[in-house]
């Protein structure tokens, strides 16, 4: 009996939740079998098996032996198959919707098998709804308002102090306290790893971006200078208050287009050792936390130390991804505050600097690869801007050039012989 | 957040698609979920824009031709049945087809039907012949601006010369099949769908 109790105590709350979710999924599977129907299973292993063969390799393989003609009608098979493969499963479009879960976490928003829910399961779900909307949500909303309110008021108060050590000290304390209240407001359970690598003054902190909450998660463990566009409304009020206590970098809409201006302001900030490290999300948009997409090179051109940070959310308890084309900010926050919890891990990676002979893009890719590796995310070269925009023609032209080389290459060999 | 697509597909529909295409139940539901995620307008059918939103397809030199293959003559929308019918061409050819029914006609993923799919990519005006002009246009799509008109012209001429057996300066489907008889079409035009 005591041994049993000891084991129960060692399992924490999250383990109990996991157990519940797995039970819920098993119930659904059973329900489906009883009705002789099939359960929808998310394609976590992919719908198809792709082979990473290059264009040249495949086309050479396909060519019939003997005297190699320049062009073969079978060359079309390669493009055809690749095209249809991408229609069935491509690397990019699935990064902009929430990750699909193996087991159901008792939230309607992530359930794909409604008609297989038994009464017992519905009852459990009902209890879950009561707890989440009746108890957790009001508590969290109150905390959120408190946190934001305190931030605005206290930073304005700190702003009244003359610039100096005391002001910086107070500013840090105020920011940390308010962000920690916001963390409670989301019931975010965060595990920080390798804190000895925490960003220091005179550097830039880069992290992968999944949601606006990333800022709260990082800023509740360290002090950063934020970068962003000036907003109106409540955000604007918060921004103006924050900047009174310590220097953040807010850009006007018009200034954002001017890359030189942006780079100059960032470099000036970084050059001043008394100012806090800048927090930047180089992807430029929210990705669903299964991959890291192209880093914009702007932050990597400045030439200072870069502190990479990897953030990985556990989607079982509440998916933090903000699908900004589907949900507005308020809707999103309500979803967040009515989930079970936001569970995530943060890894502080050792600082990196640009090496000799490495340009900004290569440096950015190196940092991106390190973050992807640490967080267990797929490392993609695609631009997060593809969420909304079209892919550039130049990529198609590259494919055409590659194929032309295969064609023309063979005629060059022939003319030589 | 999350797709509820599987609940919109009825069991009878799944059975019919299974019979027509040979896909398994789980493959059909997963492909339906994919169809649903591509259908941004949520009207149960895909338009050409929906396909073009896939970056890997947009950079494929023959992307537009492939997209075209999904749409029946003169139509702008493809529903799930049509989507599956086209994808069925890429199912691997199994030795013992589970539903080997002599009256059901040739399966969509037979060697002949795979070749027909490729033939139609070349045959721009759908007149069952690949003319020199059509071949040139498709070649131009594949190479972009990297090869001169003359060189491309000679490539086209040589290809037609090699394939054309009845002297009409164009390639019919049977001539196309003959030219590719040694190529492992079954493997090159198949996608490994996972269960």
Coordinates of C-alpha atoms in Angstrom, one line a residue:
Chain A
X1 CA 0.0 0.0 0.0
X2 CA 2.7 2.6 0.9
X3 CA 4.6 1.7 -2.3
X4 CA 1.5 2.2 -4.3
X5 CA 0.9 5.6 -2.7
X6 CA 4.5 6.6 -3.3
X7 CA 4.1 5.8 -7.0
X8 CA 0.8 7.8 -7.2
X9 CA 2.5 10.8 -5.6
X10 CA 5.3 10.7 -8.0
X11 CA 3.0 11.0 -11.0
X12 CA 2.2 14.6 -11.4
X13 CA -1.0 16.2 -12.5
X14 CA 0.0 16.1 -16.2
X15 CA 0.4 12.3 -16.0
X16 CA -3.2 12.0 -14.7
X17 CA -4.4 14.1 -17.6
X18 CA -2.5 11.9 -20.1
X19 CA -4.0 8.9 -18.6
X20 CA -7.5 10.4 -19.0
X21 CA -6.9 11.4 -22.6
X22 CA -5.7 7.9 -23.5
X23 CA -8.7 6.4 -21.8
X24 CA -10.9 8.7 -23.8
X25 CA -9.3 7.6 -27.1
X26 CA -9.7 3.9 -26.2
X27 CA -13.3 4.4 -25.4
X28 CA -13.9 6.0 -28.8
X29 CA -12.0 3.2 -30.6
X30 CA -14.2 0.7 -28.7
X31 CA -17.3 2.6 -29.6
X32 CA -16.3 2.7 -33.3
X33 CA -15.6 -1.1 -33.3
X34 CA -19.0 -1.8 -31.8
X35 CA -20.7 0.1 -34.5
X36 CA -18.5 -1.6 -37.0
X37 CA -17.1 1.7 -38.2
X38 CA -13.7 3.1 -38.7
X39 CA -12.0 5.6 -36.5
X40 CA -10.3 8.6 -38.2
X41 CA -6.6 8.4 -37.4
X42 CA -4.5 11.5 -38.0
X43 CA -1.6 10.8 -40.5
X44 CA 1.2 11.4 -38.1
X45 CA 3.4 9.2 -40.1
X46 CA 2.4 10.9 -43.4
X47 CA 0.0 9.7 -46.0
X48 CA 2.7 8.6 -48.5
X49 CA 6.2 7.5 -48.4
X50 CA 8.4 9.8 -50.3
X51 CA 11.8 9.0 -51.6
X52 CA 14.4 11.8 -51.6
X53 CA 15.8 11.2 -55.0
X54 CA 17.1 14.2 -57.0
X55 CA 16.0 15.2 -60.4
X56 CA 19.2 14.2 -62.1
X57 CA 19.4 10.8 -60.5
X58 CA 15.9 9.9 -61.4
X59 CA 16.1 11.1 -65.0
X60 CA 19.3 9.2 -65.6
X61 CA 17.7 6.1 -64.1
X62 CA 14.7 6.4 -66.3
X63 CA 16.7 6.8 -69.5
X64 CA 16.8 3.6 -71.6
X65 CA 20.3 2.3 -72.0
X66 CA 22.4 2.6 -75.1
X67 CA 23.0 5.8 -77.0
X68 CA 21.5 8.4 -74.7
X69 CA 19.1 10.7 -76.5
X70 CA 18.9 14.3 -75.3
X71 CA 15.3 14.1 -74.4
X72 CA 13.1 11.2 -73.5
X73 CA 9.3 11.3 -73.4
X74 CA 9.5 9.4 -70.0
X75 CA 11.2 12.5 -68.4
X76 CA 7.7 13.8 -67.7
X77 CA 7.1 11.0 -65.2
X78 CA 9.4 12.6 -62.7
X79 CA 7.6 15.9 -62.7
X80 CA 4.3 14.2 -62.8
X81 CA 4.9 12.0 -59.8
X82 CA 6.5 14.8 -57.8
X83 CA 3.6 17.0 -58.6
X84 CA 1.0 14.5 -57.5
X85 CA 3.0 13.7 -54.4
X86 CA 2.9 17.3 -53.3
X87 CA -0.9 17.4 -53.9
X88 CA -1.3 14.5 -51.5
X89 CA 1.2 15.7 -48.9
X90 CA 3.4 18.7 -49.0
X91 CA 5.8 20.1 -46.5
X92 CA 4.5 23.6 -46.2
X93 CA 0.7 23.9 -46.1
X94 CA 0.3 21.6 -43.1
X95 CA 2.5 23.9 -41.0
X96 CA -0.1 26.6 -40.9
X97 CA -2.8 24.6 -39.2
X98 CA -2.9 23.1 -35.7
X99 CA -1.1 19.8 -35.2
X100 CA -3.3 16.8 -35.2
X101 CA -3.2 14.7 -32.0
X102 CA -3.0 10.9 -31.6
X103 CA -5.3 10.8 -28.6
X104 CA -8.3 13.0 -27.8
X105 CA -7.7 15.6 -25.1
X106 CA -11.3 16.2 -24.3
X107 CA -11.5 19.5 -26.2
X108 CA -14.1 19.6 -28.9
X109 CA -11.8 21.6 -31.1
X110 CA -9.4 18.7 -31.5
X111 CA -11.9 15.9 -32.0
X112 CA -12.4 14.3 -35.3
X113 CA -14.7 11.4 -34.3
X114 CA -17.7 13.0 -32.8
X115 CA -20.1 10.2 -33.6
X116 CA -18.2 7.6 -31.6
X117 CA -18.6 9.2 -28.2
X118 CA -20.4 7.1 -25.6
X119 CA -22.5 8.5 -22.8
X120 CA -19.7 7.9 -20.3
X121 CA -17.3 9.8 -22.4
X122 CA -19.7 12.6 -23.0
X123 CA -20.2 12.9 -19.2
X124 CA -16.5 13.2 -18.7
X125 CA -16.3 15.8 -21.5
X126 CA -19.2 17.7 -19.8
X127 CA -17.4 17.7 -16.5
X128 CA -14.3 19.0 -18.4
X129 CA -16.3 21.8 -19.9
X130 CA -17.7 22.9 -16.6
X131 CA -14.3 23.0 -15.0
X132 CA -12.7 24.8 -17.9
X133 CA -15.3 27.4 -18.6
X134 CA -16.8 27.7 -15.1
X135 CA -13.7 27.7 -13.0
X136 CA -10.5 28.0 -15.0
X137 CA -11.6 30.7 -17.5
X138 CA -12.9 33.3 -15.1
X139 CA -9.9 32.8 -12.8
X140 CA -7.5 33.2 -15.7
X141 CA -9.3 36.2 -17.2
X142 CA -9.1 38.0 -13.8
X143 CA -5.4 37.2 -13.6
X144 CA -4.8 38.4 -17.1
X145 CA -6.5 41.8 -16.5
X146 CA -4.5 42.1 -13.2
X147 CA -1.2 41.3 -14.9
X148 CA -1.7 43.7 -17.8
X149 CA -3.1 46.4 -15.6
X150 CA -0.2 46.2 -13.2
X151 CA 2.2 46.3 -16.1
X152 CA 0.8 49.5 -17.4
X153 CA 0.6 51.3 -14.1
X154 CA 3.9 50.1 -12.6
X155 CA 6.0 50.8 -15.7
X156 CA 4.6 54.3 -15.8
X157 CA 5.5 54.8 -12.2
X158 CA 9.0 53.5 -12.8
X159 CA 9.2 55.9 -15.7
X160 CA 9.2 58.8 -13.3
X161 CA 12.5 57.8 -11.8
X162 CA 15.7 59.3 -13.2
X163 CA 17.7 57.1 -15.5
X164 CA 20.2 54.9 -13.6
X165 CA 20.8 51.7 -11.8
X166 CA 17.8 52.0 -9.5
X167 CA 15.4 52.5 -12.5
X168 CA 16.8 49.6 -14.4
X169 CA 16.6 47.4 -11.3
X170 CA 12.9 48.4 -10.7
X171 CA 12.1 48.1 -14.4
X172 CA 13.4 44.5 -14.5
X173 CA 11.5 43.5 -11.3
X174 CA 8.2 45.1 -12.5
X175 CA 8.4 43.4 -16.0
X176 CA 9.2 40.0 -14.5
X177 CA 6.5 40.2 -12.0
X178 CA 3.8 41.2 -14.4
X179 CA 4.8 38.6 -17.0
X180 CA 4.8 35.9 -14.3
X181 CA 1.2 36.9 -13.4
X182 CA 0.3 36.5 -17.1
X183 CA 2.0 33.1 -17.2
X184 CA -0.3 32.1 -14.3
X185 CA -3.2 33.5 -16.3
X186 CA -2.5 31.0 -19.0
X187 CA -1.6 28.2 -16.6
X188 CA 1.6 27.8 -18.6
X189 CA 3.8 25.0 -17.2
X190 CA 7.2 25.9 -18.5
X191 CA 10.4 23.9 -18.2
X192 CA 13.5 26.0 -18.8
X193 CA 16.7 24.1 -19.8
X194 CA 20.3 25.2 -19.9
X195 CA 19.7 28.6 -18.2
X196 CA 23.4 29.2 -18.1
X197 CA 23.1 30.2 -21.7
X198 CA 20.5 32.9 -21.0
X199 CA 20.9 36.0 -23.3
X200 CA 23.0 38.8 -22.1
X201 CA 23.1 42.5 -22.8
X202 CA 24.5 43.5 -26.2
X203 CA 23.1 40.5 -28.0
X204 CA 20.1 39.4 -29.9
X205 CA 17.8 36.5 -28.8
X206 CA 16.2 34.6 -31.6
X207 CA 13.5 32.0 -31.1
X208 CA 11.0 30.0 -33.2
X209 CA 7.6 31.6 -33.3
X210 CA 4.3 29.8 -32.6
X211 CA 2.1 32.3 -30.9
X212 CA 2.2 35.8 -29.2
X213 CA 2.5 33.8 -26.0
X214 CA 6.1 33.1 -26.8
X215 CA 6.9 36.6 -25.7
X216 CA 5.3 36.1 -22.3
X217 CA 7.0 32.7 -21.8
X218 CA 10.5 34.1 -22.5
X219 CA 10.0 37.4 -20.8
X220 CA 8.9 35.8 -17.5
X221 CA 12.3 34.2 -17.2
X222 CA 14.6 37.0 -18.3
X223 CA 14.5 40.7 -19.3
X224 CA 14.4 41.6 -22.9
X225 CA 13.9 44.6 -25.1
X226 CA 11.0 44.0 -27.4
X227 CA 10.8 44.9 -31.0
X228 CA 7.5 45.5 -32.8
X229 CA 5.2 47.7 -34.8
X230 CA 3.4 50.5 -33.0
X231 CA -0.2 49.5 -32.4
X232 CA -3.3 51.5 -31.5
X233 CA -5.8 50.7 -28.8
X234 CA -4.9 48.6 -25.8
X235 CA -1.7 47.3 -27.3
X236 CA -0.6 50.9 -27.9
X237 CA -1.2 51.8 -24.3
X238 CA 0.8 48.9 -23.1
X239 CA 3.6 49.7 -25.5
X240 CA 3.8 53.4 -24.5
X241 CA 3.8 52.4 -20.8
X242 CA 6.5 49.8 -21.2
X243 CA 8.9 52.1 -23.0
X244 CA 8.8 54.5 -20.1
X245 CA 10.5 52.0 -17.9
X246 CA 13.2 50.7 -20.2
X247 CA 14.1 51.1 -23.9
X248 CA 12.1 48.9 -26.2
X249 CA 12.2 49.3 -30.0
X250 CA 8.8 50.2 -31.5
X251 CA 8.6 51.0 -35.2
X252 CA 6.0 53.1 -37.0
X253 CA 4.3 51.3 -39.8
X254 CA 6.1 53.3 -42.4
X255 CA 9.5 52.7 -40.9
X256 CA 9.1 48.9 -41.0
X257 CA 9.6 48.9 -44.8
X258 CA 12.9 50.8 -44.5
X259 CA 15.4 48.0 -43.9
X260 CA 18.4 50.3 -43.3
X261 CA 16.5 52.2 -40.7
X262 CA 15.5 49.0 -38.9
X263 CA 19.0 47.7 -39.0
X264 CA 20.5 50.9 -37.7
X265 CA 18.1 51.1 -34.7
X266 CA 18.9 47.5 -33.8
X267 CA 22.6 48.0 -34.1
X268 CA 22.5 51.2 -32.0
X269 CA 20.6 49.3 -29.3
X270 CA 22.9 46.4 -29.3
X271 CA 26.0 48.6 -29.2
X272 CA 24.9 50.1 -25.9
X273 CA 25.9 47.5 -23.3
X274 CA 23.5 48.9 -20.7
X275 CA 20.5 48.0 -22.8
X276 CA 18.8 44.7 -22.6
X277 CA 19.1 41.9 -25.2
X278 CA 16.7 42.3 -28.1
X279 CA 14.1 39.6 -28.6
X280 CA 13.3 38.8 -32.2
X281 CA 11.3 36.1 -34.0
X282 CA 13.0 35.8 -37.4
X283 CA 10.3 33.6 -39.0
X284 CA 8.1 36.7 -39.1
X285 CA 4.9 34.8 -38.6
X286 CA 3.4 32.0 -36.4
X287 CA 4.1 28.5 -37.4
X288 CA 2.4 25.5 -35.9
X289 CA 5.4 24.3 -33.9
X290 CA 6.1 21.1 -35.9
X291 CA 8.8 22.9 -37.9
X292 CA 11.0 25.9 -38.2
X293 CA 10.7 27.9 -41.4
X294 CA 13.0 30.3 -43.1
X295 CA 14.7 32.9 -40.9
X296 CA 14.7 36.4 -42.3
X297 CA 18.3 37.5 -42.5
X298 CA 17.9 41.1 -41.1
X299 CA 18.7 40.2 -37.5
X300 CA 21.8 38.2 -38.6
X301 CA 23.4 41.0 -40.5
X302 CA 23.9 43.2 -37.4
X303 CA 27.1 41.4 -36.4
X304 CA 26.6 40.8 -32.7
X305 CA 26.2 37.7 -30.6
X306 CA 23.1 35.7 -31.3
X307 CA 21.5 33.7 -28.5
X308 CA 19.2 31.0 -30.0
X309 CA 16.2 29.7 -28.0
X310 CA 14.1 26.8 -28.9
X311 CA 10.4 26.7 -27.7
X312 CA 8.5 23.4 -28.0
X313 CA 4.9 23.2 -26.9
X314 CA 3.2 20.0 -25.9
X315 CA -0.1 20.1 -27.8
X316 CA -1.9 17.5 -25.8
X317 CA -3.0 20.0 -23.1
X318 CA -3.8 22.9 -25.2
X319 CA -2.5 23.9 -28.6
X320 CA -0.8 27.2 -28.5
X321 CA -0.6 27.8 -32.3
X322 CA -2.3 30.9 -33.5
X323 CA -3.9 30.4 -36.9
X324 CA -4.2 34.1 -37.6
X325 CA -6.0 33.6 -40.9
X326 CA -8.7 31.7 -39.1
X327 CA -9.0 33.2 -35.6
X328 CA -8.7 36.7 -34.3
X329 CA -6.7 37.6 -31.3
X330 CA -9.6 37.7 -28.8
X331 CA -10.9 34.3 -30.0
X332 CA -7.4 32.9 -29.8
X333 CA -6.9 34.1 -26.2
X334 CA -10.2 32.6 -25.2
X335 CA -9.2 29.3 -26.7
X336 CA -5.9 29.5 -24.7
X337 CA -7.6 30.3 -21.5
X338 CA -10.2 27.6 -21.8
X339 CA -7.7 24.8 -22.5
X340 CA -6.3 22.6 -19.8
X341 CA -2.9 24.1 -19.7
X342 CA -0.1 25.4 -21.9
X343 CA 2.8 23.0 -21.5
X344 CA 6.1 23.9 -23.1
X345 CA 9.8 23.5 -22.9
X346 CA 12.4 26.2 -23.5
X347 CA 16.0 25.4 -24.3
X348 CA 18.6 28.2 -24.2
X349 CA 21.3 27.3 -26.7
X350 CA 24.9 28.5 -26.4
X351 CA 25.5 31.9 -28.2
X352 CA 26.6 31.8 -31.8
X353 CA 28.4 34.4 -33.9
X354 CA 28.9 34.8 -37.6
X355 CA 31.9 32.9 -38.8
X356 CA 34.6 34.1 -41.3
X357 CA 33.4 33.7 -44.8
X358 CA 29.8 33.1 -43.8
X359 CA 27.2 35.4 -45.1
X360 CA 24.0 36.4 -43.2
X361 CA 21.8 33.8 -44.9
X362 CA 24.2 31.0 -44.1
X363 CA 24.5 32.2 -40.5
X364 CA 20.7 32.4 -40.3
X365 CA 20.4 28.8 -41.6
X366 CA 23.0 27.6 -39.1
X367 CA 21.1 29.1 -36.2
X368 CA 17.8 27.7 -37.5
X369 CA 19.3 24.2 -37.8
X370 CA 20.5 24.4 -34.2
X371 CA 17.1 25.5 -32.9
X372 CA 15.3 22.8 -35.0
X373 CA 17.6 20.1 -33.7
X374 CA 17.2 21.1 -30.1
X375 CA 13.4 21.4 -30.2
X376 CA 12.8 18.3 -32.3
X377 CA 11.3 20.3 -35.1
X378 CA 11.6 19.8 -38.9
X379 CA 14.1 22.2 -40.4
X380 CA 12.5 23.8 -43.6
X381 CA 13.9 26.2 -46.1
X382 CA 10.4 27.5 -47.0
X383 CA 9.4 31.0 -46.2
X384 CA 6.7 31.4 -43.5
X385 CA 5.3 34.1 -45.7
X386 CA 3.8 31.4 -47.8
X387 CA 1.0 31.3 -45.3
X388 CA -0.5 34.2 -47.1
X389 CA 1.6 34.9 -50.2
X390 CA 2.5 33.1 -53.3
X391 CA 5.8 31.3 -53.8
X392 CA 8.4 33.3 -55.9
X393 CA 8.8 32.4 -59.6
X394 CA 12.5 32.1 -59.1
X395 CA 12.1 28.7 -57.5
X396 CA 10.3 27.4 -60.5
X397 CA 13.1 28.8 -62.7
X398 CA 15.6 26.9 -60.6
X399 CA 13.8 23.6 -61.3
X400 CA 13.7 24.5 -65.0
X401 CA 17.4 25.3 -65.0
X402 CA 18.2 22.0 -63.3
X403 CA 16.3 20.0 -65.9
X404 CA 17.9 22.0 -68.8
X405 CA 21.3 21.1 -67.4
X406 CA 20.4 17.4 -67.7
X407 CA 19.3 17.9 -71.3
X408 CA 22.1 20.2 -72.5
X409 CA 24.8 18.4 -70.4
X410 CA 24.4 15.3 -72.5
X411 CA 24.8 17.2 -75.8
X412 CA 28.0 18.9 -74.5
X413 CA 29.5 15.5 -73.7
X414 CA 28.6 14.4 -77.2
X415 CA 30.2 17.4 -78.9
X416 CA 33.4 16.8 -76.9
X417 CA 33.7 13.2 -78.1
Chain B
X1 CA -8.3 23.9 -35.3
X2 CA -8.3 20.3 -36.3
X3 CA -10.3 18.8 -39.1
X4 CA -13.7 17.4 -38.6
X5 CA -13.7 16.3 -42.2
X6 CA -14.2 12.6 -41.7
X7 CA -17.7 13.0 -40.2
X8 CA -18.8 14.7 -43.5
X9 CA -18.0 11.7 -45.6
X10 CA -20.7 9.0 -45.6
X11 CA -20.0 5.3 -45.4
X12 CA -21.8 4.6 -48.7
X13 CA -19.6 7.2 -50.4
X14 CA -16.5 5.6 -49.0
X15 CA -17.6 2.1 -50.2
X16 CA -18.2 3.4 -53.7
X17 CA -14.9 5.1 -53.9
X18 CA -13.2 2.0 -52.6
X19 CA -14.8 0.0 -55.4
X20 CA -14.0 2.5 -58.1
X21 CA -10.4 3.3 -57.1
X22 CA -9.1 0.5 -54.9
X23 CA -8.0 2.6 -52.0
X24 CA -8.5 1.3 -48.5
X25 CA -10.9 2.8 -46.0
X26 CA -8.3 4.6 -43.9
X27 CA -6.5 5.9 -47.0
X28 CA -9.8 7.4 -48.3
X29 CA -10.6 9.1 -45.0
X30 CA -7.1 10.5 -44.8
X31 CA -7.2 11.7 -48.4
X32 CA -10.6 13.3 -47.6
X33 CA -9.0 15.2 -44.7
X34 CA -6.3 16.4 -47.1
X35 CA -9.0 17.4 -49.7
X36 CA -10.8 19.3 -47.0
X37 CA -7.7 21.1 -45.9
X38 CA -7.0 22.2 -49.4
X39 CA -10.6 23.4 -49.9
X40 CA -10.2 26.9 -48.5
X41 CA -13.6 28.0 -49.7
X42 CA -15.2 25.1 -47.9
X43 CA -17.6 24.4 -50.7
X44 CA -16.8 20.7 -51.2
X45 CA -14.9 21.2 -54.3
X46 CA -11.4 22.4 -55.3
X47 CA -10.6 25.1 -57.7
X48 CA -7.3 25.7 -59.6
X49 CA -6.3 28.4 -57.1
X50 CA -6.6 25.8 -54.3
X51 CA -4.0 23.6 -56.0
X52 CA -1.8 26.6 -56.8
X53 CA -1.6 27.4 -53.1
X54 CA 0.7 24.4 -52.6
X55 CA 4.2 25.8 -52.9
X56 CA 5.9 22.6 -54.1
X57 CA 3.3 22.3 -56.9
X58 CA 3.6 25.9 -57.8
X59 CA 7.4 25.5 -58.4
X60 CA 6.9 22.3 -60.5
X61 CA 7.5 23.3 -64.1
X62 CA 4.6 21.1 -65.2
X63 CA 2.4 22.2 -62.2
X64 CA -0.3 23.7 -64.4
X65 CA -0.6 20.7 -66.6
X66 CA -0.9 18.4 -63.6
X67 CA -3.5 20.6 -62.0
X68 CA -5.4 20.5 -65.4
X69 CA -5.5 16.7 -65.3
X70 CA -7.8 16.9 -62.3
X71 CA -10.4 19.0 -64.0
X72 CA -12.8 17.4 -66.5
X73 CA -13.2 19.1 -69.9
X74 CA -14.5 22.7 -69.4
X75 CA -15.0 22.5 -65.7
X76 CA -13.5 24.7 -63.0
X77 CA -14.3 22.6 -59.9
X78 CA -13.3 19.1 -58.9
X79 CA -15.2 17.3 -56.2
X80 CA -13.9 14.6 -53.9
X81 CA -14.9 11.7 -56.3
X82 CA -13.0 13.3 -59.2
X83 CA -10.0 14.0 -56.9
X84 CA -9.8 10.4 -55.9
X85 CA -10.4 9.1 -59.4
X86 CA -7.3 11.1 -60.6
X87 CA -5.2 10.1 -57.6
X88 CA -6.1 6.4 -58.2
X89 CA -3.9 6.5 -61.3
X90 CA -0.9 6.6 -59.0
X91 CA -1.8 3.7 -56.9
X92 CA 0.9 1.0 -57.1
X93 CA 0.0 -2.0 -59.2
X94 CA -0.5 -5.0 -56.9
X95 CA -0.1 -8.5 -58.0
X96 CA -3.4 -9.8 -56.7
X97 CA -6.0 -7.0 -56.8
X98 CA -8.4 -7.6 -53.9
X99 CA -11.4 -6.7 -56.0
X100 CA -10.5 -8.6 -59.1
X101 CA -13.8 -8.3 -60.9
X102 CA -13.7 -9.1 -64.6
X103 CA -16.8 -7.0 -65.3
X104 CA -15.4 -3.9 -63.6
X105 CA -13.1 -3.1 -66.5
X106 CA -9.5 -2.0 -66.4
X107 CA -8.4 -0.6 -63.0
X108 CA -7.5 3.1 -63.0
X109 CA -3.9 2.3 -62.0
X110 CA -3.1 -0.2 -64.8
X111 CA 0.0 0.4 -66.9
X112 CA -2.1 1.6 -69.8
X113 CA -4.0 4.1 -67.7
X114 CA -0.8 5.5 -66.2
X115 CA 0.6 5.9 -69.7
X116 CA -2.6 7.6 -70.7
X117 CA -2.3 10.1 -67.9
X118 CA 1.2 11.0 -69.0
X119 CA 0.1 11.2 -72.6
X120 CA -2.6 13.6 -71.7
X121 CA -0.1 15.9 -70.1
X122 CA 1.5 16.3 -73.5
X123 CA -1.7 16.5 -75.4
X124 CA -2.7 20.0 -74.8
X125 CA -5.9 20.2 -77.0
X126 CA -7.1 16.7 -76.1
X127 CA -7.3 15.5 -79.7
X128 CA -5.5 12.2 -78.8
X129 CA -2.4 13.3 -80.8
X130 CA 0.8 15.0 -79.7
X131 CA 1.7 17.4 -82.4
X132 CA 5.1 19.0 -82.8
X133 CA 3.7 22.3 -81.5
X134 CA 2.3 20.7 -78.4
X135 CA 5.6 18.9 -77.7
X136 CA 7.4 22.2 -78.1
X137 CA 5.1 23.9 -75.7
X138 CA 5.5 21.2 -73.0
X139 CA 9.3 21.2 -73.5
X140 CA 9.4 25.0 -73.1
X141 CA 7.5 24.6 -69.8
X142 CA 10.1 22.1 -68.6
X143 CA 13.2 24.0 -69.6
X144 CA 12.1 27.6 -69.1
X145 CA 14.4 30.1 -70.8
X146 CA 17.6 28.0 -70.6
X147 CA 17.5 26.4 -74.1
X148 CA 17.2 28.2 -77.4
X149 CA 14.3 27.8 -79.8
X150 CA 16.4 26.1 -82.5
X151 CA 17.8 23.6 -80.0
X152 CA 14.4 22.9 -78.6
X153 CA 13.0 22.5 -82.1
X154 CA 15.6 20.0 -83.1
X155 CA 14.9 18.0 -79.9
X156 CA 11.2 18.0 -80.7
X157 CA 11.8 16.9 -84.3
X158 CA 14.1 14.1 -83.3
X159 CA 11.6 12.8 -80.7
X160 CA 8.8 12.8 -83.2
X161 CA 10.9 11.1 -85.8
X162 CA 11.8 8.3 -83.4
X163 CA 8.3 7.7 -82.3
X164 CA 6.2 8.4 -85.3
X165 CA 5.6 5.1 -87.2
X166 CA 2.7 6.1 -89.5
X167 CA 4.2 9.2 -90.9
X168 CA 1.6 11.8 -89.7
X169 CA 4.2 13.9 -87.9
X170 CA 2.5 13.5 -84.6
X171 CA 2.5 10.9 -81.8
X172 CA -0.6 8.9 -81.2
X173 CA -1.3 7.0 -77.9
X174 CA -0.2 3.6 -79.4
X175 CA 3.0 5.1 -80.7
X176 CA 3.6 6.7 -77.3
X177 CA 3.1 3.3 -75.6
X178 CA 5.5 1.6 -78.1
X179 CA 8.2 4.1 -77.4
X180 CA 8.0 3.6 -73.7
X181 CA 7.5 -0.1 -73.7
X182 CA 10.9 -0.8 -71.9
X183 CA 10.3 1.9 -69.2
X184 CA 9.1 0.7 -65.8
X185 CA 6.0 2.8 -65.9
X186 CA 4.4 1.0 -63.0
X187 CA 7.1 2.1 -60.6
X188 CA 7.8 5.6 -62.0
X189 CA 4.1 6.6 -62.0
X190 CA 3.2 5.2 -58.6
X191 CA 3.1 6.7 -55.2
X192 CA 3.5 4.6 -52.0
X193 CA 0.3 5.3 -50.0
X194 CA 0.7 4.3 -46.4
X195 CA -2.0 2.3 -44.6

